[in-house]
Tab-separated table of N, CA and C in Angstrom:
chain	number	residue	atom	x	y	z
A	1	MET	N	96.816	84.013	-14.323
A	1	MET	CA	96.452	83.112	-13.254
A	1	MET	C	95.194	82.335	-13.600
A	2	ASN	N	94.247	83.004	-14.249
A	2	ASN	CA	93.025	82.313	-14.640
A	2	ASN	C	93.298	81.245	-15.674
A	3	ASN	N	94.296	81.472	-16.525
A	3	ASN	CA	94.653	80.449	-17.503
A	3	ASN	C	95.156	79.186	-16.828
A	4	VAL	N	95.972	79.333	-15.788
A	4	VAL	CA	96.489	78.181	-15.055
A	4	VAL	C	95.350	77.439	-14.367
A	5	LYS	N	94.423	78.179	-13.774
A	5	LYS	CA	93.285	77.542	-13.108
A	5	LYS	C	92.411	76.799	-14.104
A	6	SER	N	92.169	77.402	-15.256
A	6	SER	CA	91.340	76.714	-16.249
A	6	SER	C	92.055	75.487	-16.803
A	7	LEU	N	93.394	75.576	-16.981
A	7	LEU	CA	94.148	74.399	-17.409
A	7	LEU	C	94.092	73.294	-16.362
A	8	ASN	N	94.206	73.661	-15.083
A	8	ASN	CA	94.126	72.667	-14.011
A	8	ASN	C	92.761	71.999	-13.965
A	9	LYS	N	91.699	72.786	-14.119
A	9	LYS	CA	90.353	72.210	-14.112
A	9	LYS	C	90.174	71.245	-15.273
A	10	TRP	N	90.658	71.633	-16.459
A	10	TRP	CA	90.542	70.754	-17.608
A	10	TRP	C	91.360	69.481	-17.405
A	11	ALA	N	92.576	69.620	-16.886
A	11	ALA	CA	93.446	68.463	-16.677
A	11	ALA	C	92.865	67.525	-15.631
A	12	ASN	N	92.293	68.068	-14.563
A	12	ASN	CA	91.713	67.215	-13.527
A	12	ASN	C	90.465	66.505	-14.017
A	13	ALA	N	89.741	67.110	-14.936
A	13	ALA	CA	88.557	66.455	-15.508
A	13	ALA	C	88.944	65.384	-16.514
A	14	HIS	N	90.109	65.500	-17.109
A	14	HIS	CA	90.540	64.564	-18.143
A	14	HIS	C	91.809	63.823	-17.715
A	15	THR	N	91.893	63.445	-16.489
A	15	THR	CA	93.096	62.766	-16.007
A	15	THR	C	92.946	61.253	-16.154
A	16	TYR	N	94.041	60.636	-16.515
A	16	TYR	CA	94.081	59.182	-16.694
A	16	TYR	C	95.346	58.664	-16.042
A	17	LEU	N	95.291	57.432	-15.597
A	17	LEU	CA	96.441	56.830	-14.937
A	17	LEU	C	97.622	56.729	-15.897
A	18	SER	N	97.355	56.478	-17.173
A	18	SER	CA	98.448	56.339	-18.136
A	18	SER	C	99.229	57.646	-18.287
A	19	ILE	N	98.539	58.775	-18.232
A	19	ILE	CA	99.237	60.069	-18.331
A	19	ILE	C	100.087	60.295	-17.088
A	20	ASP	N	99.577	59.886	-15.932
A	20	ASP	CA	100.376	60.011	-14.710
A	20	ASP	C	101.597	59.102	-14.764
A	21	LEU	N	101.454	57.931	-15.358
A	21	LEU	CA	102.611	57.039	-15.497
A	21	LEU	C	103.653	57.627	-16.442
A	22	VAL	N	103.201	58.317	-17.487
A	22	VAL	CA	104.143	58.993	-18.385
A	22	VAL	C	104.875	60.100	-17.626
A	23	ARG	N	104.150	60.853	-16.781
A	23	ARG	CA	104.783	61.898	-15.976
A	23	ARG	C	105.823	61.296	-15.038
A	24	ILE	N	105.479	60.189	-14.404
A	24	ILE	CA	106.414	59.528	-13.488
A	24	ILE	C	107.626	59.007	-14.245
A	25	ALA	N	107.400	58.428	-15.429
A	25	ALA	CA	108.516	57.924	-16.236
A	25	ALA	C	109.426	59.072	-16.676
A	26	LEU	N	108.838	60.210	-17.014
A	26	LEU	CA	109.635	61.384	-17.371
A	26	LEU	C	110.503	61.819	-16.195
A	27	GLY	N	109.916	61.879	-15.009
A	27	GLY	CA	110.676	62.263	-13.822
A	27	GLY	C	111.798	61.296	-13.512
A	28	VAL	N	111.528	60.005	-13.630
A	28	VAL	CA	112.567	58.999	-13.378
A	28	VAL	C	113.682	59.123	-14.420
A	29	PHE	N	113.295	59.321	-15.685
A	29	PHE	CA	114.297	59.484	-16.745
A	29	PHE	C	115.186	60.690	-16.474
A	30	LEU	N	114.588	61.822	-16.124
A	30	LEU	CA	115.380	63.022	-15.849
A	30	LEU	C	116.279	62.830	-14.634
A	31	PHE	N	115.748	62.180	-13.599
A	31	PHE	CA	116.560	61.915	-12.413
A	31	PHE	C	117.755	61.028	-12.755
A	32	MET	N	117.511	59.981	-13.551
A	32	MET	CA	118.603	59.073	-13.913
A	32	MET	C	119.641	59.778	-14.791
A	33	LYS	N	119.196	60.680	-15.666
A	33	LYS	CA	120.144	61.464	-16.454
A	33	LYS	C	120.987	62.356	-15.543
A	34	GLY	N	120.361	62.939	-14.526
A	34	GLY	CA	121.106	63.753	-13.568
A	34	GLY	C	122.149	62.941	-12.830
A	35	VAL	N	121.775	61.742	-12.421
A	35	VAL	CA	122.728	60.852	-11.742
A	35	VAL	C	123.860	60.473	-12.691
A	36	GLU	N	123.513	60.190	-13.946
A	36	GLU	CA	124.536	59.855	-14.937
A	36	GLU	C	125.513	61.007	-15.132
A	37	PHE	N	125.005	62.234	-15.161
A	37	PHE	CA	125.872	63.392	-15.335
A	37	PHE	C	126.735	63.644	-14.102
A	38	ILE	N	126.183	63.402	-12.918
A	38	ILE	CA	126.961	63.600	-11.679
A	38	ILE	C	128.091	62.572	-11.587
A	39	THR	N	127.791	61.328	-11.937
A	39	THR	CA	128.805	60.285	-11.802
A	39	THR	C	129.846	60.333	-12.906
A	40	ASN	N	129.525	60.985	-14.025
A	40	ASN	CA	130.472	61.079	-15.129
A	40	ASN	C	130.507	62.520	-15.628
A	41	ILE	N	131.164	63.376	-14.872
A	41	ILE	CA	131.224	64.802	-15.187
A	41	ILE	C	131.910	65.042	-16.532
A	42	GLN	N	132.930	64.259	-16.838
A	42	GLN	CA	133.645	64.462	-18.098
A	42	GLN	C	132.737	64.242	-19.302
A	43	TYR	N	131.808	63.296	-19.204
A	43	TYR	CA	130.833	63.063	-20.275
A	43	TYR	C	129.974	64.308	-20.493
A	44	LEU	N	129.538	64.932	-19.415
A	44	LEU	CA	128.741	66.152	-19.518
A	44	LEU	C	129.562	67.290	-20.112
A	45	VAL	N	130.812	67.415	-19.699
A	45	VAL	CA	131.683	68.452	-20.245
A	45	VAL	C	131.885	68.233	-21.746
A	46	ASP	N	132.048	66.988	-22.152
A	46	ASP	CA	132.196	66.692	-23.580
A	46	ASP	C	130.919	66.993	-24.349
A	47	LEU	N	129.771	66.760	-23.716
A	47	LEU	CA	128.495	67.033	-24.388
A	47	LEU	C	128.290	68.522	-24.656
A	48	ILE	N	128.654	69.349	-23.703
A	48	ILE	CA	128.410	70.787	-23.874
A	48	ILE	C	129.577	71.499	-24.540
A	49	SER	N	130.600	70.766	-24.963
A	49	SER	CA	131.758	71.404	-25.588
A	49	SER	C	131.426	72.176	-26.867
A	50	PRO	N	130.442	71.774	-27.704
A	50	PRO	CA	130.156	72.599	-28.890
A	50	PRO	C	129.638	73.999	-28.571
A	51	ILE	N	128.986	74.164	-27.434
A	51	ILE	CA	128.480	75.502	-27.103
A	51	ILE	C	129.299	76.168	-26.001
A	52	ASP	N	130.413	75.550	-25.618
A	52	ASP	CA	131.247	76.119	-24.558
A	52	ASP	C	132.034	77.330	-25.049
A	53	LYS	N	132.096	77.542	-26.352
A	53	LYS	CA	132.812	78.703	-26.886
A	53	LYS	C	132.142	80.001	-26.458
A	54	ILE	N	130.847	79.927	-26.177
A	54	ILE	CA	130.099	81.109	-25.747
A	54	ILE	C	130.515	81.502	-24.328
A	55	GLY	N	130.841	80.538	-23.531
A	55	GLY	CA	131.219	80.788	-22.146
A	55	GLY	C	130.199	80.201	-21.194
A	56	GLY	N	130.548	80.144	-19.942
A	56	GLY	CA	129.636	79.632	-18.935
A	56	GLY	C	129.605	78.121	-18.849
A	57	GLY	N	130.667	77.466	-19.265
A	57	GLY	CA	130.705	76.008	-19.258
A	57	GLY	C	130.566	75.414	-17.863
A	58	MET	N	131.288	75.968	-16.909
A	58	MET	CA	131.197	75.446	-15.540
A	58	MET	C	129.830	75.714	-14.927
A	59	PHE	N	129.224	76.848	-15.273
A	59	PHE	CA	127.872	77.120	-14.801
A	59	PHE	C	126.912	76.057	-15.324
A	60	LEU	N	127.035	75.723	-16.593
A	60	LEU	CA	126.166	74.697	-17.179
A	60	LEU	C	126.359	73.347	-16.516
A	61	VAL	N	127.599	72.989	-16.250
A	61	VAL	CA	127.877	71.701	-15.597
A	61	VAL	C	127.221	71.652	-14.224
A	62	HIS	N	127.271	72.768	-13.500
A	62	HIS	CA	126.710	72.785	-12.156
A	62	HIS	C	125.215	73.083	-12.131
A	63	TYR	N	124.615	73.391	-13.263
A	63	TYR	CA	123.171	73.627	-13.341
A	63	TYR	C	122.426	72.411	-13.864
A	64	ILE	N	122.985	71.753	-14.864
A	64	ILE	CA	122.265	70.682	-15.556
A	64	ILE	C	121.998	69.486	-14.646
A	65	ALA	N	123.013	68.957	-14.016
A	65	ALA	CA	122.843	67.745	-13.217
A	65	ALA	C	121.902	67.952	-12.023
A	66	PRO	N	122.097	68.980	-11.187
A	66	PRO	CA	121.157	69.157	-10.074
A	66	PRO	C	119.735	69.482	-10.534
A	67	ALA	N	119.606	70.241	-11.627
A	67	ALA	CA	118.263	70.559	-12.125
A	67	ALA	C	117.548	69.293	-12.587
A	68	HIS	N	118.278	68.391	-13.240
A	68	HIS	CA	117.670	67.120	-13.652
A	68	HIS	C	117.287	66.276	-12.438
A	69	MET	N	118.159	66.221	-11.451
A	69	MET	CA	117.875	65.371	-10.288
A	69	MET	C	116.715	65.919	-9.468
A	70	ILE	N	116.776	67.173	-9.097
A	70	ILE	CA	115.722	67.764	-8.263
A	70	ILE	C	114.420	67.878	-9.047
A	71	GLY	N	114.513	68.328	-10.294
A	71	GLY	CA	113.321	68.424	-11.128
A	71	GLY	C	112.690	67.072	-11.384
A	72	GLY	N	113.506	66.050	-11.587
A	72	GLY	CA	112.982	64.703	-11.792
A	72	GLY	C	112.199	64.202	-10.599
A	73	ILE	N	112.725	64.433	-9.406
A	73	ILE	CA	112.015	64.011	-8.187
A	73	ILE	C	110.696	64.767	-8.053
A	74	MET	N	110.724	66.062	-8.331
A	74	MET	CA	109.497	66.852	-8.218
A	74	MET	C	108.459	66.411	-9.249
A	75	ILE	N	108.893	66.077	-10.449
A	75	ILE	CA	107.970	65.621	-11.481
A	75	ILE	C	107.391	64.260	-11.126
A	76	VAL	N	108.190	63.371	-10.563
A	76	VAL	CA	107.685	62.055	-10.158
A	76	VAL	C	106.546	62.201	-9.167
A	77	PHE	N	106.722	63.057	-8.176
A	77	PHE	CA	105.693	63.223	-7.160
A	77	PHE	C	104.591	64.193	-7.577
A	78	GLY	N	104.798	64.896	-8.670
A	78	GLY	CA	103.798	65.864	-9.114
A	78	GLY	C	103.768	67.092	-8.224
A	79	LEU	N	104.907	67.481	-7.735
A	79	LEU	CA	105.022	68.633	-6.839
A	79	LEU	C	105.616	69.800	-7.623
A	80	LEU	N	104.848	70.864	-7.791
A	80	LEU	CA	105.277	72.034	-8.560
A	80	LEU	C	105.802	71.617	-9.936
A	81	THR	N	105.010	70.808	-10.621
A	81	THR	CA	105.431	70.212	-11.884
A	81	THR	C	105.770	71.264	-12.926
A	82	ARG	N	104.935	72.269	-13.048
A	82	ARG	CA	105.196	73.291	-14.073
A	82	ARG	C	106.488	74.046	-13.785
A	83	TRP	N	106.789	74.311	-12.521
A	83	TRP	CA	108.033	74.988	-12.178
A	83	TRP	C	109.233	74.088	-12.464
A	84	ALA	N	109.109	72.818	-12.142
A	84	ALA	CA	110.208	71.877	-12.392
A	84	ALA	C	110.466	71.749	-13.888
A	85	ILE	N	109.401	71.732	-14.669
A	85	ILE	CA	109.568	71.619	-16.121
A	85	ILE	C	110.125	72.913	-16.693
A	86	THR	N	109.764	74.044	-16.103
A	86	THR	CA	110.327	75.317	-16.559
A	86	THR	C	111.849	75.318	-16.407
A	87	ALA	N	112.349	74.678	-15.358
A	87	ALA	CA	113.801	74.578	-15.176
A	87	ALA	C	114.422	73.606	-16.172
A	88	GLN	N	113.635	72.638	-16.676
A	88	GLN	CA	114.154	71.648	-17.617
A	88	GLN	C	114.188	72.155	-19.056
A	89	LEU	N	113.282	73.063	-19.415
A	89	LEU	CA	113.149	73.481	-20.810
A	89	LEU	C	114.433	74.067	-21.411
A	90	PRO	N	115.152	74.972	-20.714
A	90	PRO	CA	116.405	75.472	-21.318
A	90	PRO	C	117.439	74.365	-21.516
A	91	ILE	N	117.481	73.417	-20.602
A	91	ILE	CA	118.426	72.314	-20.721
A	91	ILE	C	118.082	71.462	-21.939
A	92	LEU	N	116.802	71.165	-22.103
A	92	LEU	CA	116.393	70.315	-23.219
A	92	LEU	C	116.536	71.032	-24.559
A	93	LEU	N	116.243	72.329	-24.582
A	93	LEU	CA	116.490	73.099	-25.808
A	93	LEU	C	117.986	73.093	-26.143
A	94	GLY	N	118.805	73.238	-25.133
A	94	GLY	CA	120.255	73.159	-25.333
A	94	GLY	C	120.691	71.788	-25.811
A	95	ALA	N	120.042	70.739	-25.314
A	95	ALA	CA	120.378	69.382	-25.761
A	95	ALA	C	120.058	69.204	-27.237
A	96	VAL	N	118.935	69.745	-27.674
A	96	VAL	CA	118.581	69.656	-29.091
A	96	VAL	C	119.593	70.445	-29.924
A	97	ILE	N	119.954	71.637	-29.474
A	97	ILE	CA	120.920	72.465	-30.215
A	97	ILE	C	122.287	71.786	-30.274
A	98	VAL	N	122.731	71.215	-29.151
A	98	VAL	CA	124.027	70.538	-29.116
A	98	VAL	C	124.010	69.334	-30.056
A	99	ASN	N	122.900	68.612	-30.097
A	99	ASN	CA	122.824	67.458	-30.984
A	99	ASN	C	122.812	67.866	-32.449
A	100	ILE	N	122.271	69.031	-32.742
A	100	ILE	CA	122.274	69.504	-34.132
A	100	ILE	C	123.655	70.058	-34.494
A	101	MET	N	124.263	70.834	-33.587
A	101	MET	CA	125.560	71.455	-33.857
A	101	MET	C	126.712	70.460	-33.758
A	102	GLY	N	126.638	69.593	-32.783
A	102	GLY	CA	127.748	68.690	-32.517
A	102	GLY	C	127.728	67.466	-33.415
A	103	ASP	N	128.618	66.579	-33.124
A	103	ASP	CA	128.737	65.343	-33.880
A	103	ASP	C	128.140	64.213	-33.046
A	104	MET	N	126.831	64.276	-32.815
A	104	MET	CA	126.147	63.342	-31.931
A	104	MET	C	125.361	62.316	-32.747
A	105	PRO	N	125.139	61.139	-32.177
A	105	PRO	CA	124.293	60.156	-32.863
A	105	PRO	C	122.842	60.644	-32.943
A	106	SER	N	122.132	60.190	-33.958
A	106	SER	CA	120.750	60.636	-34.148
A	106	SER	C	119.838	60.136	-33.027
A	107	GLN	N	120.227	59.067	-32.347
A	107	GLN	CA	119.429	58.550	-31.238
A	107	GLN	C	119.361	59.581	-30.107
A	108	ASN	N	120.454	60.271	-29.833
A	108	ASN	CA	120.456	61.302	-28.800
A	108	ASN	C	119.525	62.453	-29.164
A	109	LEU	N	119.501	62.826	-30.446
A	109	LEU	CA	118.610	63.886	-30.899
A	109	LEU	C	117.156	63.460	-30.727
A	110	LEU	N	116.863	62.225	-31.056
A	110	LEU	CA	115.496	61.707	-30.909
A	110	LEU	C	115.059	61.721	-29.450
A	111	ILE	N	115.933	61.293	-28.551
A	111	ILE	CA	115.604	61.285	-27.122
A	111	ILE	C	115.406	62.714	-26.611
A	112	ALA	N	116.260	63.635	-27.033
A	112	ALA	CA	116.144	65.029	-26.592
A	112	ALA	C	114.846	65.661	-27.090
A	113	VAL	N	114.502	65.428	-28.350
A	113	VAL	CA	113.275	65.999	-28.911
A	113	VAL	C	112.051	65.385	-28.255
A	114	LEU	N	112.060	64.074	-28.043
A	114	LEU	CA	110.930	63.405	-27.397
A	114	LEU	C	110.743	63.888	-25.963
A	115	THR	N	111.830	64.026	-25.223
A	115	THR	CA	111.755	64.520	-23.852
A	115	THR	C	111.258	65.963	-23.820
A	116	LEU	N	111.725	66.774	-24.752
A	116	LEU	CA	111.260	68.156	-24.838
A	116	LEU	C	109.764	68.210	-25.141
A	117	ALA	N	109.297	67.357	-26.040
A	117	ALA	CA	107.875	67.341	-26.383
A	117	ALA	C	107.015	66.913	-25.192
A	118	VAL	N	107.461	65.908	-24.457
A	118	VAL	CA	106.709	65.457	-23.278
A	118	VAL	C	106.706	66.546	-22.209
A	119	CYS	N	107.827	67.233	-22.038
A	119	CYS	CA	107.880	68.328	-21.059
A	119	CYS	C	106.945	69.463	-21.455
A	120	ILE	N	106.896	69.798	-22.730
A	120	ILE	CA	105.982	70.855	-23.173
A	120	ILE	C	104.538	70.439	-22.937
A	121	PHE	N	104.224	69.154	-23.163
A	121	PHE	CA	102.870	68.670	-22.881
A	121	PHE	C	102.518	68.859	-21.413
A	122	PHE	N	103.418	68.445	-20.515
A	122	PHE	CA	103.131	68.561	-19.088
A	122	PHE	C	103.212	70.000	-18.594
A	123	MET	N	103.872	70.865	-19.349
A	123	MET	CA	103.867	72.285	-19.011
A	123	MET	C	102.446	72.830	-19.110
A	124	PHE	N	101.696	72.368	-20.094
A	124	PHE	CA	100.308	72.809	-20.253
A	124	PHE	C	99.353	71.940	-19.440
A	125	TYR	N	99.582	70.641	-19.402
A	125	TYR	CA	98.673	69.717	-18.730
A	125	TYR	C	98.759	69.839	-17.214
A	126	GLY	N	99.936	70.043	-16.696
A	126	GLY	CA	100.107	70.093	-15.241
A	126	GLY	C	100.414	68.721	-14.687
A	127	SER	N	100.171	68.559	-13.408
A	127	SER	CA	100.543	67.300	-12.757
A	127	SER	C	99.404	66.296	-12.678
A	128	GLY	N	98.182	66.709	-12.908
A	128	GLY	CA	97.069	65.763	-12.902
A	128	GLY	C	96.517	65.507	-11.510
A	129	LYS	N	95.574	64.570	-11.450
A	129	LYS	CA	94.891	64.278	-10.187
A	129	LYS	C	95.723	63.451	-9.228
A	130	ASN	N	96.529	62.564	-9.754
A	130	ASN	CA	97.343	61.689	-8.908
A	130	ASN	C	98.699	62.334	-8.663
A	131	SER	N	98.679	63.434	-7.919
A	131	SER	CA	99.917	64.166	-7.680
A	131	SER	C	99.873	64.829	-6.309
A	132	ALA	N	101.043	65.270	-5.885
A	132	ALA	CA	101.127	65.983	-4.610
A	132	ALA	C	100.439	67.338	-4.697
A	133	ASP	N	100.522	67.985	-5.861
A	133	ASP	CA	99.841	69.271	-6.031
A	133	ASP	C	98.340	69.140	-5.794
A	134	TYR	N	97.741	68.139	-6.394
A	134	TYR	CA	96.301	67.932	-6.245
A	134	TYR	C	95.956	67.569	-4.796
A	135	TYR	N	96.785	66.737	-4.171
A	135	TYR	CA	96.562	66.346	-2.771
A	135	TYR	C	96.615	67.557	-1.849
A	136	PHE	N	97.620	68.409	-2.023
A	136	PHE	CA	97.736	69.584	-1.163
A	136	PHE	C	96.621	70.579	-1.430
A	137	LYS	N	96.183	70.671	-2.662
A	137	LYS	CA	95.081	71.581	-2.994
A	137	LYS	C	93.789	71.113	-2.317
A	138	MET	N	93.578	69.821	-2.248
A	138	MET	CA	92.364	69.288	-1.632
A	138	MET	C	92.418	69.374	-0.106
A	139	GLN	N	93.591	69.528	0.479
A	139	GLN	CA	93.732	69.644	1.927
A	139	GLN	C	93.394	71.039	2.440
A	140	GLN	N	93.295	72.018	1.544
A	140	GLN	CA	93.021	73.385	1.979
A	140	GLN	C	91.590	73.550	2.366
């Protein structure tokens, strides 16, 4: 718990509008990916087909899209950002694995790795000063 508090103090002391815009862009990107997966379920099923041999394909279909949509909204507003990103990390790790195992274009691998890297950054950085978390903390 002290580690989270010290990370929050450091992040609030070193917060910049550009980092908040990157967080918002990440949330919008994840939300739009969730919408894309909801509107085209067959595309999502085709994406996870290389790892569907393990089982749990329908679980993945019903986890990925809502997690992207809800997590994206939470990241945009900076509400429970670390929890929202924790829900995104297995999906993004799976996206990298699917892109390596499957027959995917290298652009998809680049997007998955970049999104994973930004999520890992915000996992440590937090939501920053311009967020709902910071606003609610100051209201106490």
